[in-house]
Coordinates of C-alpha atoms in Angstrom, one line a residue:
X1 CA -0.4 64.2 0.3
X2 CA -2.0 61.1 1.0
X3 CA -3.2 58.9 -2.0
X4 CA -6.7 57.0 -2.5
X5 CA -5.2 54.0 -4.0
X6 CA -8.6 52.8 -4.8
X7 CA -9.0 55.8 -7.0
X8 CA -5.7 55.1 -8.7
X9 CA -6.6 51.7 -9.4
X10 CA -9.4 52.9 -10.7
X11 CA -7.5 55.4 -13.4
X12 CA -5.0 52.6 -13.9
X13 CA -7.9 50.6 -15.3
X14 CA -9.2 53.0 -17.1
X15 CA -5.7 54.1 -18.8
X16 CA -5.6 50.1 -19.2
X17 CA -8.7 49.3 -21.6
X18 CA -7.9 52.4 -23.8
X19 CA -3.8 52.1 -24.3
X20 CA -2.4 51.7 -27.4
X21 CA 1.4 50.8 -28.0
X22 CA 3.3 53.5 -29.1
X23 CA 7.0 51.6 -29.6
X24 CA 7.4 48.3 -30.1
X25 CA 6.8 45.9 -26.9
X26 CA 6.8 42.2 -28.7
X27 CA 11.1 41.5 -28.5
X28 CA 10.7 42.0 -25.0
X29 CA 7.5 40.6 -24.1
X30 CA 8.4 37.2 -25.6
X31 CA 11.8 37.5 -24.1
X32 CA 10.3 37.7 -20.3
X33 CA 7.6 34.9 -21.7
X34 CA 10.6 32.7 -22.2
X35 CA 11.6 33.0 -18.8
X36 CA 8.1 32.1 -17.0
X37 CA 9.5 29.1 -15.1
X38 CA 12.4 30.9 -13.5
X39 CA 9.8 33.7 -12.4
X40 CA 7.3 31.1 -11.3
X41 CA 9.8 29.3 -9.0
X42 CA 9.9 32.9 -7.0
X43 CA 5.7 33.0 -7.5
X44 CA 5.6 29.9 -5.3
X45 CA 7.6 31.4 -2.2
X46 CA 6.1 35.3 -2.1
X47 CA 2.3 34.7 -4.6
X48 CA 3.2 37.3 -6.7
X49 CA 2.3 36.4 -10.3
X50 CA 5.3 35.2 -12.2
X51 CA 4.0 38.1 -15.3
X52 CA 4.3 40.9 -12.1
X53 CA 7.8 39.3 -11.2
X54 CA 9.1 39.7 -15.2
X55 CA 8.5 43.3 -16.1
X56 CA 9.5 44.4 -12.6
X57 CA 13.0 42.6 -13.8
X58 CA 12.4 44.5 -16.7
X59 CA 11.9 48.0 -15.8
X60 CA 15.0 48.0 -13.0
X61 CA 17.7 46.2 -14.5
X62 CA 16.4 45.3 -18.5
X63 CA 15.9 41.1 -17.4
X64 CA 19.8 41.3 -16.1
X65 CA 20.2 38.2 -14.2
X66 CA 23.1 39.3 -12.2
X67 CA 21.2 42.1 -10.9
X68 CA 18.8 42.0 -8.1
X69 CA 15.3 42.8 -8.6
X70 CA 15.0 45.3 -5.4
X71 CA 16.6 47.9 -7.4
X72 CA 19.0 46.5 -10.3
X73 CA 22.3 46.2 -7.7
X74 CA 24.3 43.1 -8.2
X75 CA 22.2 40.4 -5.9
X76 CA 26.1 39.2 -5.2
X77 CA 26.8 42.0 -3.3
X78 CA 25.3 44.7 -0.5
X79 CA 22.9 46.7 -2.3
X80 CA 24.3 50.5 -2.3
X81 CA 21.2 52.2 -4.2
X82 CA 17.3 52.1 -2.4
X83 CA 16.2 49.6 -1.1
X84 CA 20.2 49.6 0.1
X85 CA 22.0 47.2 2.7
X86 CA 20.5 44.0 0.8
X87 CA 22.8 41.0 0.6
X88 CA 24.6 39.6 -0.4
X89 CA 22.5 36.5 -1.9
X90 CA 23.2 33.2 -3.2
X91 CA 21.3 33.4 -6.4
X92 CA 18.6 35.9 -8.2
X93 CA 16.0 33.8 -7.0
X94 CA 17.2 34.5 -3.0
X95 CA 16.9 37.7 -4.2
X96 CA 13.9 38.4 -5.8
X97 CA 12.4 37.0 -2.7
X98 CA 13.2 39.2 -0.5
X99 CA 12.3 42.1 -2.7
X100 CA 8.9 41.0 -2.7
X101 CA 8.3 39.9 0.9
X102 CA 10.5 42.0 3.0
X103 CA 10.9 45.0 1.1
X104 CA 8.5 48.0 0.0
X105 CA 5.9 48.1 -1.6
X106 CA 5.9 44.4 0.1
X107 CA 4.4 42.7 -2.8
X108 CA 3.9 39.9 -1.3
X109 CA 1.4 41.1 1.0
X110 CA -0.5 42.3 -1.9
X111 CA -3.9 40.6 -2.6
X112 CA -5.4 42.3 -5.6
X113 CA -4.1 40.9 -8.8
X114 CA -6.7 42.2 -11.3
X115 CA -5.3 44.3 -13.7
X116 CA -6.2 47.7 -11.8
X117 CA -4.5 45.7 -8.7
X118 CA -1.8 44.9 -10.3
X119 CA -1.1 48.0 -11.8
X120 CA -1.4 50.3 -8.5
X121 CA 1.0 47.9 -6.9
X122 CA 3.3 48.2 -9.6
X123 CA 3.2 51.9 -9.7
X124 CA 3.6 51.8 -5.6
X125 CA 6.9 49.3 -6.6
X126 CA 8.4 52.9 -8.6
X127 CA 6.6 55.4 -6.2
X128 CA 3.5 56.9 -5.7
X129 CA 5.2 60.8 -7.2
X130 CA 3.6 60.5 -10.5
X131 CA 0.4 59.9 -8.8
X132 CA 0.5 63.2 -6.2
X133 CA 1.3 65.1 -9.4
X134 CA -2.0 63.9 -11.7
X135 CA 0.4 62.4 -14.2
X136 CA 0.7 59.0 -15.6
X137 CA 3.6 57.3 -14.2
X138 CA 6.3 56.3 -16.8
X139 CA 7.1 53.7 -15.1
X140 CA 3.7 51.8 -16.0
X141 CA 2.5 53.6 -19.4
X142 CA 6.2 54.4 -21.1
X143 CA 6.3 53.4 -24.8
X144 CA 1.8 53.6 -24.5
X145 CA -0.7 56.8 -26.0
X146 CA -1.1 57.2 -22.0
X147 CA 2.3 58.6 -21.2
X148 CA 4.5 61.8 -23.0
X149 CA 6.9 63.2 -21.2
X150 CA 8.3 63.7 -17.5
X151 CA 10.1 61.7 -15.2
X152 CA 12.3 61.9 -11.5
X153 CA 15.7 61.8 -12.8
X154 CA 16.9 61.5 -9.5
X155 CA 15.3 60.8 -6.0
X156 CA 12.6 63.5 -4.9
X157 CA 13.4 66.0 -9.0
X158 CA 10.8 65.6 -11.3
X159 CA 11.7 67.3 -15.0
X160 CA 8.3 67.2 -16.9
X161 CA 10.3 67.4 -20.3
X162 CA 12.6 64.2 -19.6
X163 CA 11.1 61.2 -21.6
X164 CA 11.3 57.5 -20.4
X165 CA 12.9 55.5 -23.1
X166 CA 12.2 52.6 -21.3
X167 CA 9.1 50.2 -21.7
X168 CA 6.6 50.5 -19.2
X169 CA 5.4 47.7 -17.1
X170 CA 1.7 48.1 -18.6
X171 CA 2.5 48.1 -22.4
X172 CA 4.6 44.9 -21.2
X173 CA 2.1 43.4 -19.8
X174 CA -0.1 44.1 -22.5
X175 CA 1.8 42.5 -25.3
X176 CA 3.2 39.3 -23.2
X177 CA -0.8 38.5 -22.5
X178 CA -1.2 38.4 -26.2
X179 CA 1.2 35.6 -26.0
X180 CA 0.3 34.1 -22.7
X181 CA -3.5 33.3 -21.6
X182 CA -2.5 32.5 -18.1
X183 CA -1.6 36.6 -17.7
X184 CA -4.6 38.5 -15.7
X185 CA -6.9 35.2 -15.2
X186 CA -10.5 36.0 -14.1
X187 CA -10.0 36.0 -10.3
X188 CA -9.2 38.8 -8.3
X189 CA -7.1 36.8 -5.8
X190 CA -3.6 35.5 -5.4
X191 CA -3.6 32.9 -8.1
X192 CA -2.3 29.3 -7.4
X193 CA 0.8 28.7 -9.2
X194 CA 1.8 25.3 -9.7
X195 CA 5.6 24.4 -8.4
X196 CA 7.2 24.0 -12.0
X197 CA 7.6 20.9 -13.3
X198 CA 8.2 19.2 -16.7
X199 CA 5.0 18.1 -18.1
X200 CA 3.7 14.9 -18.4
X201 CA 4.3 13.4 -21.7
X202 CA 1.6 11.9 -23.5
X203 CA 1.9 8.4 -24.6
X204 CA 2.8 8.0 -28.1
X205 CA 0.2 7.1 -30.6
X206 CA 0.1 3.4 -32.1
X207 CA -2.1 1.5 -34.3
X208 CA -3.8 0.1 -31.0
X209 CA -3.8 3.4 -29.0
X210 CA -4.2 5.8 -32.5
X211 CA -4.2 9.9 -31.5
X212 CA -7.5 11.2 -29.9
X213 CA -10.0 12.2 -32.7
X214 CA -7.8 10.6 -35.3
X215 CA -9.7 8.4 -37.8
X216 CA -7.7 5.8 -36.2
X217 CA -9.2 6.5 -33.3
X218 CA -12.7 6.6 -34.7
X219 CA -12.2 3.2 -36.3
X220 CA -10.7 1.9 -32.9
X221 CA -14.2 3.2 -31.3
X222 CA -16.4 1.2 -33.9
X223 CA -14.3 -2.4 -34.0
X224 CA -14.4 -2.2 -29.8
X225 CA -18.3 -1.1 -30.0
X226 CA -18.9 -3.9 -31.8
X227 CA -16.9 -6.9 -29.9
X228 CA -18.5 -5.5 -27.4
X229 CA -22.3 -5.9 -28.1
X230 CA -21.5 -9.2 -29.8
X231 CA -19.9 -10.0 -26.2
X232 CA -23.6 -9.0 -24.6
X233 CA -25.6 -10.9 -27.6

């Protein structure tokens, strides 16, 4: 059965402006928040959103760092579980990039980052099961009103009484854009993500250079206005 993804998206939106949490998503969505610059440095090689990168990390191995983000194997090792015969690598980062750009769903290749986008490809990242059986796939909507019961507790067996007691990726997401504005920006496109740096640091303030919109600063303003027109007079 073949899927319209553009009608998933579509329900994935949908499900999107009317979840509410039902289990508590903040410990964890601060917790991936924390880690933005590590999952921005793999952003900048594959232009996957660092937010996509964090609750994948999430949902296959709970933000282990030892494990790879293909599938939660160790990224030191040959992967054994699907995708398998992966590595070894030299660090999570190695890793993560090559889940994203040379294995399936092939994130990297994906160009739709609004929120239905990004939730489609995230549900393609899990498998598309959920979808040929009209259900909401744990994977996303765990822990949300959107999602009760049922889950493939192995490749290719679905149990429709099993409940995922993980989070989901969208409940996740939900709850770390509370914290983050950068999360699900207007555009619809691959978003430009900035190598990481540390950021500039502003110069200090001091009775000649007082803080902007200080009264020092206002009072600085005047004495210069005037020398000024007494300069022109």
């Amino acid at each position: 059965m073949t899927i319209d993804l553009a009608a998933l998206k579509a329900d994935n939106l949908a499900r999107w402006q009317r979840a509410t949490s039902r289990r508590e998503f903040s410990a964890a969505a601060r917790r991936l928040a924390e880690s933005k610059v590590r999952y921005q440095v793999v952003s900048v090689h594959t232009g996957v959103p660092w937010y996509v990168i964090a609750v994948i990390h999430e949902r296959e191995s709970n933000q282990c760092w030892a494990a790879s983000l293909a599938q939660g194997d160790p990224w030191d090792h040959v992967s054994i579980h699907v995708p398998a015969g992966r590595g070894p690598f030299d660090s999570w980062e190695d890793a993560a990039v090559d889940s994203l750009a040379n294995c399936a769903p092939y994130a990297a290749r994906w160009k739709d980052w609004s929120i239905g986008g990004t939730l489609t490809l995230l549900e393609q990242y899990n498998g598309l099961g959920y979808a040929r059986r009209g259900v909401p796939s744990p994977y996303l909507w765990a822990g949300t009103d959107q999602y009760r019961s049922g889950k493939y507790v192995r490749d290719g067996v679905y149990d429709p009484d099993v409940v995922d007691k993980q989070l989901g990726c969208a409940g996740l997401l939900l709850a770390m854009k509370a914290l983050d504005a950068s999360i699900f920006p207007t555009t619809t496109s691959v978003p430009s993500v900035p190598t990481p740096s540390a950021p500039a640091l502003s110069p200090r303030p001091s009775i000649t250079r007082p803080a902007k919109g200080s009264i020092g600063d206002l009072v600085v303003g005047l004495i210069r206005a005037v020398i000024l027109t007494f300069k022109r007079s």
